[in-house]
Short mmCIF file of C-alpha atoms in Angstrom, two decimals:
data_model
loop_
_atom_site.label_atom_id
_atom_site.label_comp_id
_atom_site.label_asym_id
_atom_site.label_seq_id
_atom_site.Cartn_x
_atom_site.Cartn_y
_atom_site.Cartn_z
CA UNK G 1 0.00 0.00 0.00
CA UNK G 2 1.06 3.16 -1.19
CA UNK G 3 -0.04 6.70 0.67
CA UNK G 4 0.19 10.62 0.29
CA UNK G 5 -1.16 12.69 2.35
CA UNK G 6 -0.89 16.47 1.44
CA UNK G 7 2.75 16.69 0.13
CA UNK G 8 3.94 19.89 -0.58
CA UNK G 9 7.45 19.29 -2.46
CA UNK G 10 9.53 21.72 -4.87
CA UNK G 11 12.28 21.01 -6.86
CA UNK G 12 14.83 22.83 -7.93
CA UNK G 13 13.03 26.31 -6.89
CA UNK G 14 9.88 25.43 -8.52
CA UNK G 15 6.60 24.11 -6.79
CA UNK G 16 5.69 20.61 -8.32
CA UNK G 17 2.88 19.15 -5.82
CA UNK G 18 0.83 21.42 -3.25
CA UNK G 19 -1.01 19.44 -1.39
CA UNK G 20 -1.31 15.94 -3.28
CA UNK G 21 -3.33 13.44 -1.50
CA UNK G 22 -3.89 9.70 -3.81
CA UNK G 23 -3.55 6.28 -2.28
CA UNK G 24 -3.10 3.17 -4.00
CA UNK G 25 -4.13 -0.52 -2.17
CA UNK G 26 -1.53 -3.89 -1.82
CA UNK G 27 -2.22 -5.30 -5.47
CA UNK G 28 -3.59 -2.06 -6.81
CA UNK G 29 -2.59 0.18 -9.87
CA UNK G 30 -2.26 4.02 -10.38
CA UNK G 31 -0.73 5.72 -13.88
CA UNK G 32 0.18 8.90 -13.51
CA UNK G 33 0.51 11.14 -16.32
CA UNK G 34 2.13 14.55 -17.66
CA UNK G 35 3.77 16.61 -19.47
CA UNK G 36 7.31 16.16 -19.13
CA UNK G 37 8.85 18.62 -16.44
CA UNK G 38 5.81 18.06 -14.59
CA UNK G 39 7.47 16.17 -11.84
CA UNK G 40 6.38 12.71 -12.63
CA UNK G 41 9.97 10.81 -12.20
CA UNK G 42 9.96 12.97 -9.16
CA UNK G 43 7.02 11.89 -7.24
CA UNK G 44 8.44 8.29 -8.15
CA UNK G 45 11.32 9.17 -6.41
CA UNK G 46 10.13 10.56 -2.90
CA UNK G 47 7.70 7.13 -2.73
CA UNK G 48 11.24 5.47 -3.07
CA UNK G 49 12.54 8.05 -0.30
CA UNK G 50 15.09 9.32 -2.36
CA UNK G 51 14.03 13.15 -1.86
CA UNK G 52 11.72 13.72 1.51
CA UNK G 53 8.19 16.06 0.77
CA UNK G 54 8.48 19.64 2.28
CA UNK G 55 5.40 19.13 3.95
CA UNK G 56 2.96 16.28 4.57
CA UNK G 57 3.50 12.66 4.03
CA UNK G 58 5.03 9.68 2.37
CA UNK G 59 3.24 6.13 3.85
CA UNK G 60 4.74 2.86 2.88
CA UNK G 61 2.67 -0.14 4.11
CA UNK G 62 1.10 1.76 6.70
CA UNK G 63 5.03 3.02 7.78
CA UNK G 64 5.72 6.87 7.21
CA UNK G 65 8.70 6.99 5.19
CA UNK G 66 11.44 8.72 6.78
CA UNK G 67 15.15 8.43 7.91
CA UNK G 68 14.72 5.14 10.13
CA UNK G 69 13.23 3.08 8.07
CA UNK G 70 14.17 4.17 4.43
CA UNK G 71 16.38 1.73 3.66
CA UNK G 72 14.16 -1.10 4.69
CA UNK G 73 11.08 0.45 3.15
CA UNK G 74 12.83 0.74 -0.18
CA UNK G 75 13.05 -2.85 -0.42
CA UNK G 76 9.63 -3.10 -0.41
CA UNK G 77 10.01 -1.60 -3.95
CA UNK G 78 11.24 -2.08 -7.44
CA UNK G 79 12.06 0.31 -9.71
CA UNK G 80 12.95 1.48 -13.21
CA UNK G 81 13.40 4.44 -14.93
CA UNK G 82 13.94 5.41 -18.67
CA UNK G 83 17.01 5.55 -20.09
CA UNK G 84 18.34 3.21 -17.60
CA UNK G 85 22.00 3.25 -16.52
CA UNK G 86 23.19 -0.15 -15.60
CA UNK G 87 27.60 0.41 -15.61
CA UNK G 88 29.62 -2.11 -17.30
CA UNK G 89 30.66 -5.90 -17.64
CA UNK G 90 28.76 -8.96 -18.54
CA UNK G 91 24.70 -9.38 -18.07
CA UNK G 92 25.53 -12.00 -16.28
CA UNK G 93 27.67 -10.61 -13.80
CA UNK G 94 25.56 -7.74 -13.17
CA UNK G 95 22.92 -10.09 -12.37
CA UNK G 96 25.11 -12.34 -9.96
CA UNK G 97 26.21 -8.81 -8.50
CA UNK G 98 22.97 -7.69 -7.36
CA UNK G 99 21.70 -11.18 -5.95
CA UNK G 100 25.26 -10.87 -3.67
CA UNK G 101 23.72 -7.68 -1.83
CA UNK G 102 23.42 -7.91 2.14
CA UNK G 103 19.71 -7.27 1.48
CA UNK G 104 19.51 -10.11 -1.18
CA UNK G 105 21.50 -13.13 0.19
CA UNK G 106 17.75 -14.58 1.41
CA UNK G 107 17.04 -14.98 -2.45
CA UNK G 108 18.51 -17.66 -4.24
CA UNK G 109 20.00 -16.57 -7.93
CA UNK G 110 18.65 -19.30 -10.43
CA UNK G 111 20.01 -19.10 -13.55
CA UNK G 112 17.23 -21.07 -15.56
CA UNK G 113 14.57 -18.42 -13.80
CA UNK G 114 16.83 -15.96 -15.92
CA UNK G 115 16.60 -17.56 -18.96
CA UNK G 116 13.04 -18.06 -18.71
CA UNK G 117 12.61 -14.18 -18.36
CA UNK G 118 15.14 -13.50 -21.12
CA UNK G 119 13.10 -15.16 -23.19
CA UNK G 120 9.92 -13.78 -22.43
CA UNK G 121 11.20 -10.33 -23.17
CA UNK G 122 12.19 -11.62 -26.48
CA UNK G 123 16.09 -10.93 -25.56
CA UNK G 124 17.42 -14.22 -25.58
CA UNK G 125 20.05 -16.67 -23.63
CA UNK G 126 23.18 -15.39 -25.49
CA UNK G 127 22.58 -11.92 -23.24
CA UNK G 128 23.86 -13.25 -20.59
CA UNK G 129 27.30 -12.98 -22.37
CA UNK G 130 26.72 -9.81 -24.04
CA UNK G 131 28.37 -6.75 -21.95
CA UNK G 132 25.96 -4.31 -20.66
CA UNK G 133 27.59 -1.01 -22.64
CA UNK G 134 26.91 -3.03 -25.58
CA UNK G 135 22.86 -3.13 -25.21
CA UNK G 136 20.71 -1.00 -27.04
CA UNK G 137 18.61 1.36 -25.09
CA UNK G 138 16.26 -1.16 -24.75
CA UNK G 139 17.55 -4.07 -24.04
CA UNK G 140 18.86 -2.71 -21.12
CA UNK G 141 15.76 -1.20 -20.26
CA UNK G 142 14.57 -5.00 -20.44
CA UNK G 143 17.25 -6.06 -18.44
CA UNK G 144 16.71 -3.82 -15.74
CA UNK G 145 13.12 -4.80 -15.94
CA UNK G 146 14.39 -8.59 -15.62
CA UNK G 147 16.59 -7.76 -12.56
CA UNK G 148 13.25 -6.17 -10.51
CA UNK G 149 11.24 -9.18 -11.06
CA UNK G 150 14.25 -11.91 -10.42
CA UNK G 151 14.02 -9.59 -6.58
CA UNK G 152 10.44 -10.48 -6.69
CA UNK G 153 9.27 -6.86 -4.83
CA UNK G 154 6.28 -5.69 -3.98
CA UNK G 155 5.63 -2.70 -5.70
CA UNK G 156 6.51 -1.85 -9.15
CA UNK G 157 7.67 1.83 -9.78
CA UNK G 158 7.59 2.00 -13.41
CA UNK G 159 9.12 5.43 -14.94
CA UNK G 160 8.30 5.50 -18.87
CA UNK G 161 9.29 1.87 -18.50
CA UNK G 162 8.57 1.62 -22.14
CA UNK G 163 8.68 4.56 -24.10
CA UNK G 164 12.12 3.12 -26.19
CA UNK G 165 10.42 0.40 -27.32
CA UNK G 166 8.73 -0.38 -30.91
CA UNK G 167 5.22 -1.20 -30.29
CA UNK G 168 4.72 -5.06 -30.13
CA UNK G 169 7.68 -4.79 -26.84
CA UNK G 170 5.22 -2.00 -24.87
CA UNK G 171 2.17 -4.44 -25.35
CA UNK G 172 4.29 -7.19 -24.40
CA UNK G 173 5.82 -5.07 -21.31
CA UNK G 174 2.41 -3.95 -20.30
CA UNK G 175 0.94 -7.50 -20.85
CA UNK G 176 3.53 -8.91 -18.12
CA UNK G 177 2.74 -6.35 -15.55
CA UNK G 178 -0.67 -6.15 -15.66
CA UNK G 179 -0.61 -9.95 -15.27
CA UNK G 180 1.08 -9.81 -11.90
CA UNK G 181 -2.08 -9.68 -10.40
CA UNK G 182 -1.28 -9.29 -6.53
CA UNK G 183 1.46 -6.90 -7.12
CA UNK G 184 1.02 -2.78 -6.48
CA UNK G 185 1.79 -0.63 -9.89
CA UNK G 186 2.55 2.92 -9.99
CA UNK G 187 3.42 3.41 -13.67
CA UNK G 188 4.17 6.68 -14.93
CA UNK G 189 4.04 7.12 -18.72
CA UNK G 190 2.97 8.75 -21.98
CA UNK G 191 2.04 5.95 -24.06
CA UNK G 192 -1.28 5.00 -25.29
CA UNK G 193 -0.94 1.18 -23.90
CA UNK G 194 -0.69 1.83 -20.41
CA UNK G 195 -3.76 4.49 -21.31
CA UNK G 196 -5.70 1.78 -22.66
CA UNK G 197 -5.56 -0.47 -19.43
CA UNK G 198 -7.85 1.63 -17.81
CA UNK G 199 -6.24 1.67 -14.59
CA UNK G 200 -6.86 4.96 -12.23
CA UNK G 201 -4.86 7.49 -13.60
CA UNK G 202 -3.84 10.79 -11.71
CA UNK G 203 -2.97 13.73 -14.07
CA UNK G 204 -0.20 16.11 -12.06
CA UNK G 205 -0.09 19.91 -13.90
CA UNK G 206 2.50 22.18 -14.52
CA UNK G 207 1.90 24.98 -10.95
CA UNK G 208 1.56 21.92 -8.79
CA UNK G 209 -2.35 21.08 -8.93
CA UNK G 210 -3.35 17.63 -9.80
CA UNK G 211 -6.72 16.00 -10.56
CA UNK K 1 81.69 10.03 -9.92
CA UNK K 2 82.48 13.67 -10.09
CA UNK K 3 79.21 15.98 -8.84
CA UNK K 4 77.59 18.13 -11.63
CA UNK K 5 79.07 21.26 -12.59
CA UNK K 6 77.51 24.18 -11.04
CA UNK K 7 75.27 26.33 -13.73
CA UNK K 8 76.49 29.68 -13.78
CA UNK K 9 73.04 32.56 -14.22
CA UNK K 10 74.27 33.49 -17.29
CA UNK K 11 73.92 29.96 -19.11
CA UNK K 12 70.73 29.38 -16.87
CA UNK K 13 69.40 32.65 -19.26
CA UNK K 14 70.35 30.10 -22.08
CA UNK K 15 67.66 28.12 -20.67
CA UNK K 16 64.79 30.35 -20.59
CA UNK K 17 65.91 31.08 -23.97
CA UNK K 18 64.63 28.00 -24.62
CA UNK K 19 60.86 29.44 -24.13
CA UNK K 20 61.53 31.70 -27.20
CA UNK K 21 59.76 28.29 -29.34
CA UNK K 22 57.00 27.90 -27.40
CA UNK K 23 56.17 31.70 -26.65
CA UNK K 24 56.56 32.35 -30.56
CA UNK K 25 54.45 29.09 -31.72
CA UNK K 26 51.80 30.56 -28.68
CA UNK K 27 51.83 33.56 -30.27
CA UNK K 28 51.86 33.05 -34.05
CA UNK K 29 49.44 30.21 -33.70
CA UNK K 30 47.22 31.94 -31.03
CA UNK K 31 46.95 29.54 -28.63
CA UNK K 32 46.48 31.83 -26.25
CA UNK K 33 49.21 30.61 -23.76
CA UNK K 34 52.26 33.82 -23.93
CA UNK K 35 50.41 35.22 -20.37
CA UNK K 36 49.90 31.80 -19.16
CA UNK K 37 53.61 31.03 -19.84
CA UNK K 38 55.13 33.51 -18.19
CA UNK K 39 53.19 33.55 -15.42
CA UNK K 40 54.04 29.90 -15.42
CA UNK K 41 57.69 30.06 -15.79
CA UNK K 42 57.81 33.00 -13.39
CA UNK K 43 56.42 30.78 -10.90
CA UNK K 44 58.01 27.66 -11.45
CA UNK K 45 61.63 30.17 -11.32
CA UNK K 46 60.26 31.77 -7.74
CA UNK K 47 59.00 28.58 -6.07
CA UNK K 48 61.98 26.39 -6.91
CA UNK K 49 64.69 29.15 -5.66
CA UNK K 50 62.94 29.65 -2.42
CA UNK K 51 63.09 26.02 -2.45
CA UNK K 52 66.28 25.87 -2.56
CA UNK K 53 66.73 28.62 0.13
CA UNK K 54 64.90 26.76 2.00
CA UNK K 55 66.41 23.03 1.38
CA UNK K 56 69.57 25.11 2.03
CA UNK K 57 68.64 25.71 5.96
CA UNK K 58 66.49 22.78 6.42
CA UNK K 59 70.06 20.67 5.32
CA UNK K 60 72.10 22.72 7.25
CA UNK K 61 69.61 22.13 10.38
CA UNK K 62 68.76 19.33 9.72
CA UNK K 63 66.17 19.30 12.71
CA UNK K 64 63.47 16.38 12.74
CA UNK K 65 60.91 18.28 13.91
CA UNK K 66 61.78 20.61 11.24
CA UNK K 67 61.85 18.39 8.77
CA UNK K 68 58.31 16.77 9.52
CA UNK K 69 56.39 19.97 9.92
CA UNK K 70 57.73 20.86 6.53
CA UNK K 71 56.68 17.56 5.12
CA UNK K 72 52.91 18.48 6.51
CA UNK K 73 53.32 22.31 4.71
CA UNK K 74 53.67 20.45 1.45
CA UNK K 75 50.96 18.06 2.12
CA UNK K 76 48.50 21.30 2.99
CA UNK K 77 49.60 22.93 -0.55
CA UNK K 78 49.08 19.19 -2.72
CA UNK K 79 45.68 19.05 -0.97
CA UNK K 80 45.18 22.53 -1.63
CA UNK K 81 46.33 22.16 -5.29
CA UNK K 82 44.12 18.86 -5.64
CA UNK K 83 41.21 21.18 -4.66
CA UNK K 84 41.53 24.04 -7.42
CA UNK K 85 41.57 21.39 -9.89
CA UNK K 86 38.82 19.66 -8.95
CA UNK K 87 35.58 21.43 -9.18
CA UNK K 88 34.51 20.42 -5.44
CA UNK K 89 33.89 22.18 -2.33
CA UNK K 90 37.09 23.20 -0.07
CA UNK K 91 34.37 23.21 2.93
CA UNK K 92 33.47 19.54 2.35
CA UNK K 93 37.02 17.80 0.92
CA UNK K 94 40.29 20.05 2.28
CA UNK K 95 40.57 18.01 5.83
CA UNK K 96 39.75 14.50 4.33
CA UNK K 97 41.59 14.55 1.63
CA UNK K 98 44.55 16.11 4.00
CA UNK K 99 44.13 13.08 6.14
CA UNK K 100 44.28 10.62 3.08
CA UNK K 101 47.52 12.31 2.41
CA UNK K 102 48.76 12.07 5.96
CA UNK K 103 48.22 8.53 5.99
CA UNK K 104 49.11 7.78 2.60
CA UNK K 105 52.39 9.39 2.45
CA UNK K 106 53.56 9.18 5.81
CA UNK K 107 53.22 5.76 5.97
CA UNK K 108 55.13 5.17 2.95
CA UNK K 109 57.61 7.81 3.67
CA UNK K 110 58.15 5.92 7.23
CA UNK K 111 58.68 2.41 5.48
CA UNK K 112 60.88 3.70 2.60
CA UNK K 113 62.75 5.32 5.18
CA UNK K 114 62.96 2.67 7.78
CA UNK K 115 62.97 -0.55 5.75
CA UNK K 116 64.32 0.09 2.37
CA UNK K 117 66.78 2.39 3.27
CA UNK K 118 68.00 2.25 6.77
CA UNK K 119 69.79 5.74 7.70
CA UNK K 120 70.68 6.03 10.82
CA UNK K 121 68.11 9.07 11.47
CA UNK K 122 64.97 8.46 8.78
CA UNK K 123 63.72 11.75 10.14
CA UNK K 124 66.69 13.50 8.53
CA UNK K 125 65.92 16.43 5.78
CA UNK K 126 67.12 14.41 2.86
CA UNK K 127 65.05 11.03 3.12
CA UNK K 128 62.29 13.03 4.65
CA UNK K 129 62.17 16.48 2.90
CA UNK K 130 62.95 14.95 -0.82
CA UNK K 131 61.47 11.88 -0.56
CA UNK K 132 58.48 12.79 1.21
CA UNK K 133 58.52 15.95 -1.96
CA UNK K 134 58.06 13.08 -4.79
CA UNK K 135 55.48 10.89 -2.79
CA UNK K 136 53.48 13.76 -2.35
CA UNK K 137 54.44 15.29 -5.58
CA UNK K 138 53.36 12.10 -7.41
CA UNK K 139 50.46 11.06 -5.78
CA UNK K 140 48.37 14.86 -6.78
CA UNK K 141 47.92 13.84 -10.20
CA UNK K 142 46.26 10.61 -9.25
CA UNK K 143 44.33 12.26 -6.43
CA UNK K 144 42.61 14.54 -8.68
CA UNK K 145 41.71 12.20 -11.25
CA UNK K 146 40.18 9.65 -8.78
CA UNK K 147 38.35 12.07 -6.58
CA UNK K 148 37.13 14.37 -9.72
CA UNK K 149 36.20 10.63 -11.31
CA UNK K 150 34.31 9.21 -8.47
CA UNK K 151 32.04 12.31 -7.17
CA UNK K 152 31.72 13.00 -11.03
CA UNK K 153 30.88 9.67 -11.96
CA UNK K 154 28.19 9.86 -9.19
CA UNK K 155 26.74 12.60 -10.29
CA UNK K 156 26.38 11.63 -13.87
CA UNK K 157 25.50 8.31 -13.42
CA UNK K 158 22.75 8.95 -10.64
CA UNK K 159 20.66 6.79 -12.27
CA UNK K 160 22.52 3.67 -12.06
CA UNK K 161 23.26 4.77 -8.06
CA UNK K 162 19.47 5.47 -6.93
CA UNK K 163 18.97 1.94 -9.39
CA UNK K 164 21.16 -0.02 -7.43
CA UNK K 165 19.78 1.43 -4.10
CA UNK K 166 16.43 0.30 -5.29
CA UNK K 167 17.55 -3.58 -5.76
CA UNK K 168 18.74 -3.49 -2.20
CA UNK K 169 22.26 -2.58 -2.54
CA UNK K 170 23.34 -0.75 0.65
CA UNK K 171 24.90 2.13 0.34
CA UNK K 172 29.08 0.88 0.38
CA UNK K 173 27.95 -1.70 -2.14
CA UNK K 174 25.69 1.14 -4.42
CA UNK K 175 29.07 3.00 -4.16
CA UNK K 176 31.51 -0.39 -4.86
CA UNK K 177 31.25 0.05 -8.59
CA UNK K 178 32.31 3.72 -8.81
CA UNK K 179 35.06 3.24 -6.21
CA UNK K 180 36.47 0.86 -8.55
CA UNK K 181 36.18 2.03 -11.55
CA UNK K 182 37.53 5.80 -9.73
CA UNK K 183 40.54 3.92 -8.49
CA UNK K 184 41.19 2.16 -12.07
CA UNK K 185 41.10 5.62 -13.83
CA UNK K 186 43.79 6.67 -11.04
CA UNK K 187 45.98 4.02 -11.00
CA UNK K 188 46.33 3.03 -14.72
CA UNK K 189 48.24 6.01 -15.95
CA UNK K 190 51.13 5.35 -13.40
CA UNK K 191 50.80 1.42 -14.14
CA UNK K 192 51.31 2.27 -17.69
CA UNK K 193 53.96 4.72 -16.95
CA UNK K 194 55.67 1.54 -15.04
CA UNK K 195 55.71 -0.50 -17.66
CA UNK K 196 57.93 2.40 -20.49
CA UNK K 197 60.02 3.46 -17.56
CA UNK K 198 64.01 2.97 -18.54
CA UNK K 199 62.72 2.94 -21.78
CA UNK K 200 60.96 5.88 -22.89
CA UNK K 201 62.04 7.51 -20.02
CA UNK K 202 64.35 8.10 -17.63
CA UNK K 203 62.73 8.70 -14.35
CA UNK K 204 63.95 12.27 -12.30
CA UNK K 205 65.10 10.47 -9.24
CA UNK K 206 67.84 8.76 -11.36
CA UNK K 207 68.76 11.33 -13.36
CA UNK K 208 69.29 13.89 -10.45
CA UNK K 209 71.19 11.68 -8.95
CA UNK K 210 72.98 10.51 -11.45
CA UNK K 211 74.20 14.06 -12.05
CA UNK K 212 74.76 14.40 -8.35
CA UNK K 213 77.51 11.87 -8.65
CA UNK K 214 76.21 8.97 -7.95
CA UNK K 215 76.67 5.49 -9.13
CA UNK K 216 74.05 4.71 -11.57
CA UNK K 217 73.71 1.22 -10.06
CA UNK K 218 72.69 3.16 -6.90
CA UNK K 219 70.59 5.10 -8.36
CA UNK K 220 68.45 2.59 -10.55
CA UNK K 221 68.03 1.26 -7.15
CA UNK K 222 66.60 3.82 -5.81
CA UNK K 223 64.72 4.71 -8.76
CA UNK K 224 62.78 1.16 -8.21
CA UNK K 225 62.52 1.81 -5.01
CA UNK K 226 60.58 5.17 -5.01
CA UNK K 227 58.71 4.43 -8.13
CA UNK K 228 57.09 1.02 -6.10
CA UNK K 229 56.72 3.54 -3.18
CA UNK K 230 55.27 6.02 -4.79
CA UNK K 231 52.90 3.43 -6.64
CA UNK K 232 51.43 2.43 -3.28
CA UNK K 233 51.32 5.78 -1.41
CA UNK K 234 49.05 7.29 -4.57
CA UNK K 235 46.86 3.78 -4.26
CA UNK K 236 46.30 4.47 -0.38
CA UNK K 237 45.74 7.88 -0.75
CA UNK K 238 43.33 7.55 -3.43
CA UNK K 239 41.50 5.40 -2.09
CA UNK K 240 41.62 7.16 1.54
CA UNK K 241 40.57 10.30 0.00
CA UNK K 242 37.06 8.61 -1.72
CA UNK K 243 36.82 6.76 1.79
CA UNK K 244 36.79 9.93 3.92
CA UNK K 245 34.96 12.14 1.87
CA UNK K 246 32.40 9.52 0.83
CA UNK K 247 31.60 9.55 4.61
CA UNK K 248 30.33 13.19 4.65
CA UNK K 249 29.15 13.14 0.92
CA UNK K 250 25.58 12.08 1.47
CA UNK K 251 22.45 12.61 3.16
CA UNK K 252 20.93 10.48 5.59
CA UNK K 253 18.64 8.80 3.13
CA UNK K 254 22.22 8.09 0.54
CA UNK K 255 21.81 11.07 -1.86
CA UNK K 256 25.13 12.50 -2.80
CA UNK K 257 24.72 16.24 -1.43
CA UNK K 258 24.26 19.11 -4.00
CA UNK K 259 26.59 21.65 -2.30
CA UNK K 260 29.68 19.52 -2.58
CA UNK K 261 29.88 21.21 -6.11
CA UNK K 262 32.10 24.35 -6.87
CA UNK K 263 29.77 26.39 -9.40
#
């Protein structure tokens, strides 16, 4: 469960939510949309603590987020961005590297589980070999995507997960997610296929207001 | 070996005569260096003979204590020189990276001093004064490039930090990848450097002392020495410097601070 409760935050000397209540239930969905600038990627970030609201806020599983529990309330979370930066080396490796976290040592890296995903994001086995600064933009976007669900979270922070992919990738992207029915979504994102879901959408404007 | 021949001033003028290529290439060109130059070459002439003024009482003294607190003068002015080249804040990086220095270099200076060479006194000016000079002199370049590299790196690649946060990393192991790649950007030009060295060129240690009489089997000796030393005392306080400022760097929730940024 996701909460705000009147969060004033500004950015970078301008005012990007006044007051912005929404809530979204365990297993629920929320697509949040505007222009760019409007401070979409940012609200992503304060849910995953990352900047604290002004004023008001931030409730993670009934736990206001805040300095003492940040770190274990992010792991509550996944999350991707666009244009992802991943570093360097082998797939593979990168993989291996997250699943050797403190945090992550309860989860146990399975390599055919990898595969399996690979393939359903149409990427393939021979990845794993490839080295990440040779991916296209969105492969590695896929990849990223791969790593969240190999962690198995929560809830999904998805920042224009999809927006450099050719058409038949979003619907397959979107597909996947909205599939995972017990898991929370907060997508943010211009295209039409997350539009066409019909999931609650909260439109955030330009001087702070949102509807 | 006979010592070098003293340079009279007059054939030290030769030298400067030298600039009269680069000065007219600056100038014909326009490459916009003739000010630079001279300012440059004005300050190289000034520092070195007050240097040498100095060297000149700190040898005749030859006091430890001396010695030592001029050892920690030189460290203040590489930290201080590591600073205007970088573009971050003097508020947030002047006493750690000071401290990576201290630990760096003194350590090394101690063990070149106590184990490779042996004197009698290791605090005396000449093992402690020049050699502690080209540690510290050594180790600035590599400073700056892996501080500059890691904060920069950071900054740039904040994506890829807040991504790694997100999958659990904590924040040392969010921070692992830059380290490393900070240090490798630090260390490889010297490793390089390593490898050509007798080759393409010959090191100053040698060469000074070389002309200062000495044997050259001595002196290659030394040369290995102090280039190993030197190796490790940049490595330590490269890595000591991203240590202690990483520290202070970020916020309580792991975001790299805005304000440790020179505008």
């Amino acid at each position: 469960m996701i909460r705000l409760d009147n969060v004033t935050l500004s950015f970078a000397d301008r005012q990007l939510f006044n007051g912005l209540s929404l809530e979204v239930p365990a297993g629920g969905r929320l697509l949040i949309s505007g222009e760019s600038g409007s401070g979409k990627t940012t609200l992503l970030r304060m849910l995953l603590g990352f900047l604290p609201p002004d004023k008001g806020q931030v409730i993670v599983d009934g736990e206001r987020l805040q300095v003492d529990n940040v770190w274990r309330l992010r792991r509550k979370m996944a999350y991707v961005s666009q244009e992802m930066q991943i570093g360097n080396g082998r797939v593979e490796s990168f993989f291996k590297e997250v699943f050797r976290f403190k945090n992550n040592r309860g989860i146990a890296y399975q390599r055919d589980q990898v595969i399996a995903l690979l393939d359903d994001f149409q990427l393939g086995s021979s990845t794993m070999e490839k080295d990440l600064e040779d991916l296209s933009g969105g492969e590695l976007q896929r990849v990223a995507i791969i790593m969240t669900l190999l962690l198995d979270r929560q809830i999904y922070l998805l920042d224009e997960v999809t927006s450099a992919l050719d058409r038949p990738l979003k619907e397959m992207i979107v597909n996947y997610f909205t599939n995972l029915e017990d898991k929370t979504l907060i997508i943010s994102s211009h295209d039409r296929v997350w539009h066409d879901q019909g999931f609650p959408t909260i439109h955030i404007g330009k001087n702070g207001s949102s509807t | 070996m006979e010592a070098a021949p003293d340079i009279t001033i007059l054939r030290l003028l030769a030298a400067f005569g030298l600039l009269i290529v680069p000065l007219t290439l600056s100038f014909f060109l326009r490459l916009g260096f003739v000010r630079q130059l001279f300012i440059s070459a004005g300050r190289m002439t000034g520092q070195l003979f007050l240097m040498g003024i100095l060297l000149v009482y700190l040898f005749r003294w030859d006091n430890p204590w001396l010695n030592v607190a001029w050892v920690v003068v030189m460290m203040f002015f590489a930290c201080f020189s590591a600073m205007v080249n970088s573009k971050l804040s003097f508020r947030h990086f002047f006493l750690p990276v000071f401290l990576a220095y201290f630990v760096g270099t003194g350590l090394i200076l101690l063990f070149f001093n106590k184990v490779i060479v042996n004197y009698e006194n290791i605090f005396t000016a000449r093992l402690v004064v020049v050699v502690g000079g080209m540690l510290l002199g050594n180790s600035l370049n590599s400073t700056i490039i892996g501080i500059s590299h890691y904060y920069e790196a950071i900054r740039k690649e904040n994506k890829r930090y807040l991504y790694l946060l997100s999958l659990g990393a904590d924040q040392q192991e969010a921070l692992l990848p830059f380290f490393r790649e900070a240090l490798r950007a630090a260390m490889r030009p010297f490793i390089a450097n390593m490898a050509t060295m007798g080759i393409v060129s010959l090191p100053g240690m040698m060469t000074g002392q070389m002309l200062g009489g000495a044997d050259p089997e001595t002196a290659i000796k030394y040369q290995i020495a102090i280039v190993l030393a030197i190796f490790t005392a940049l490595t330590i306080s490269v890595a000591l410097s991203i240590y202690f400022t990483s520290r202070q760097a970020f916020d309580e929730y792991g975001i790299l601070k805005g304000s440790l940024f020179r505008r």
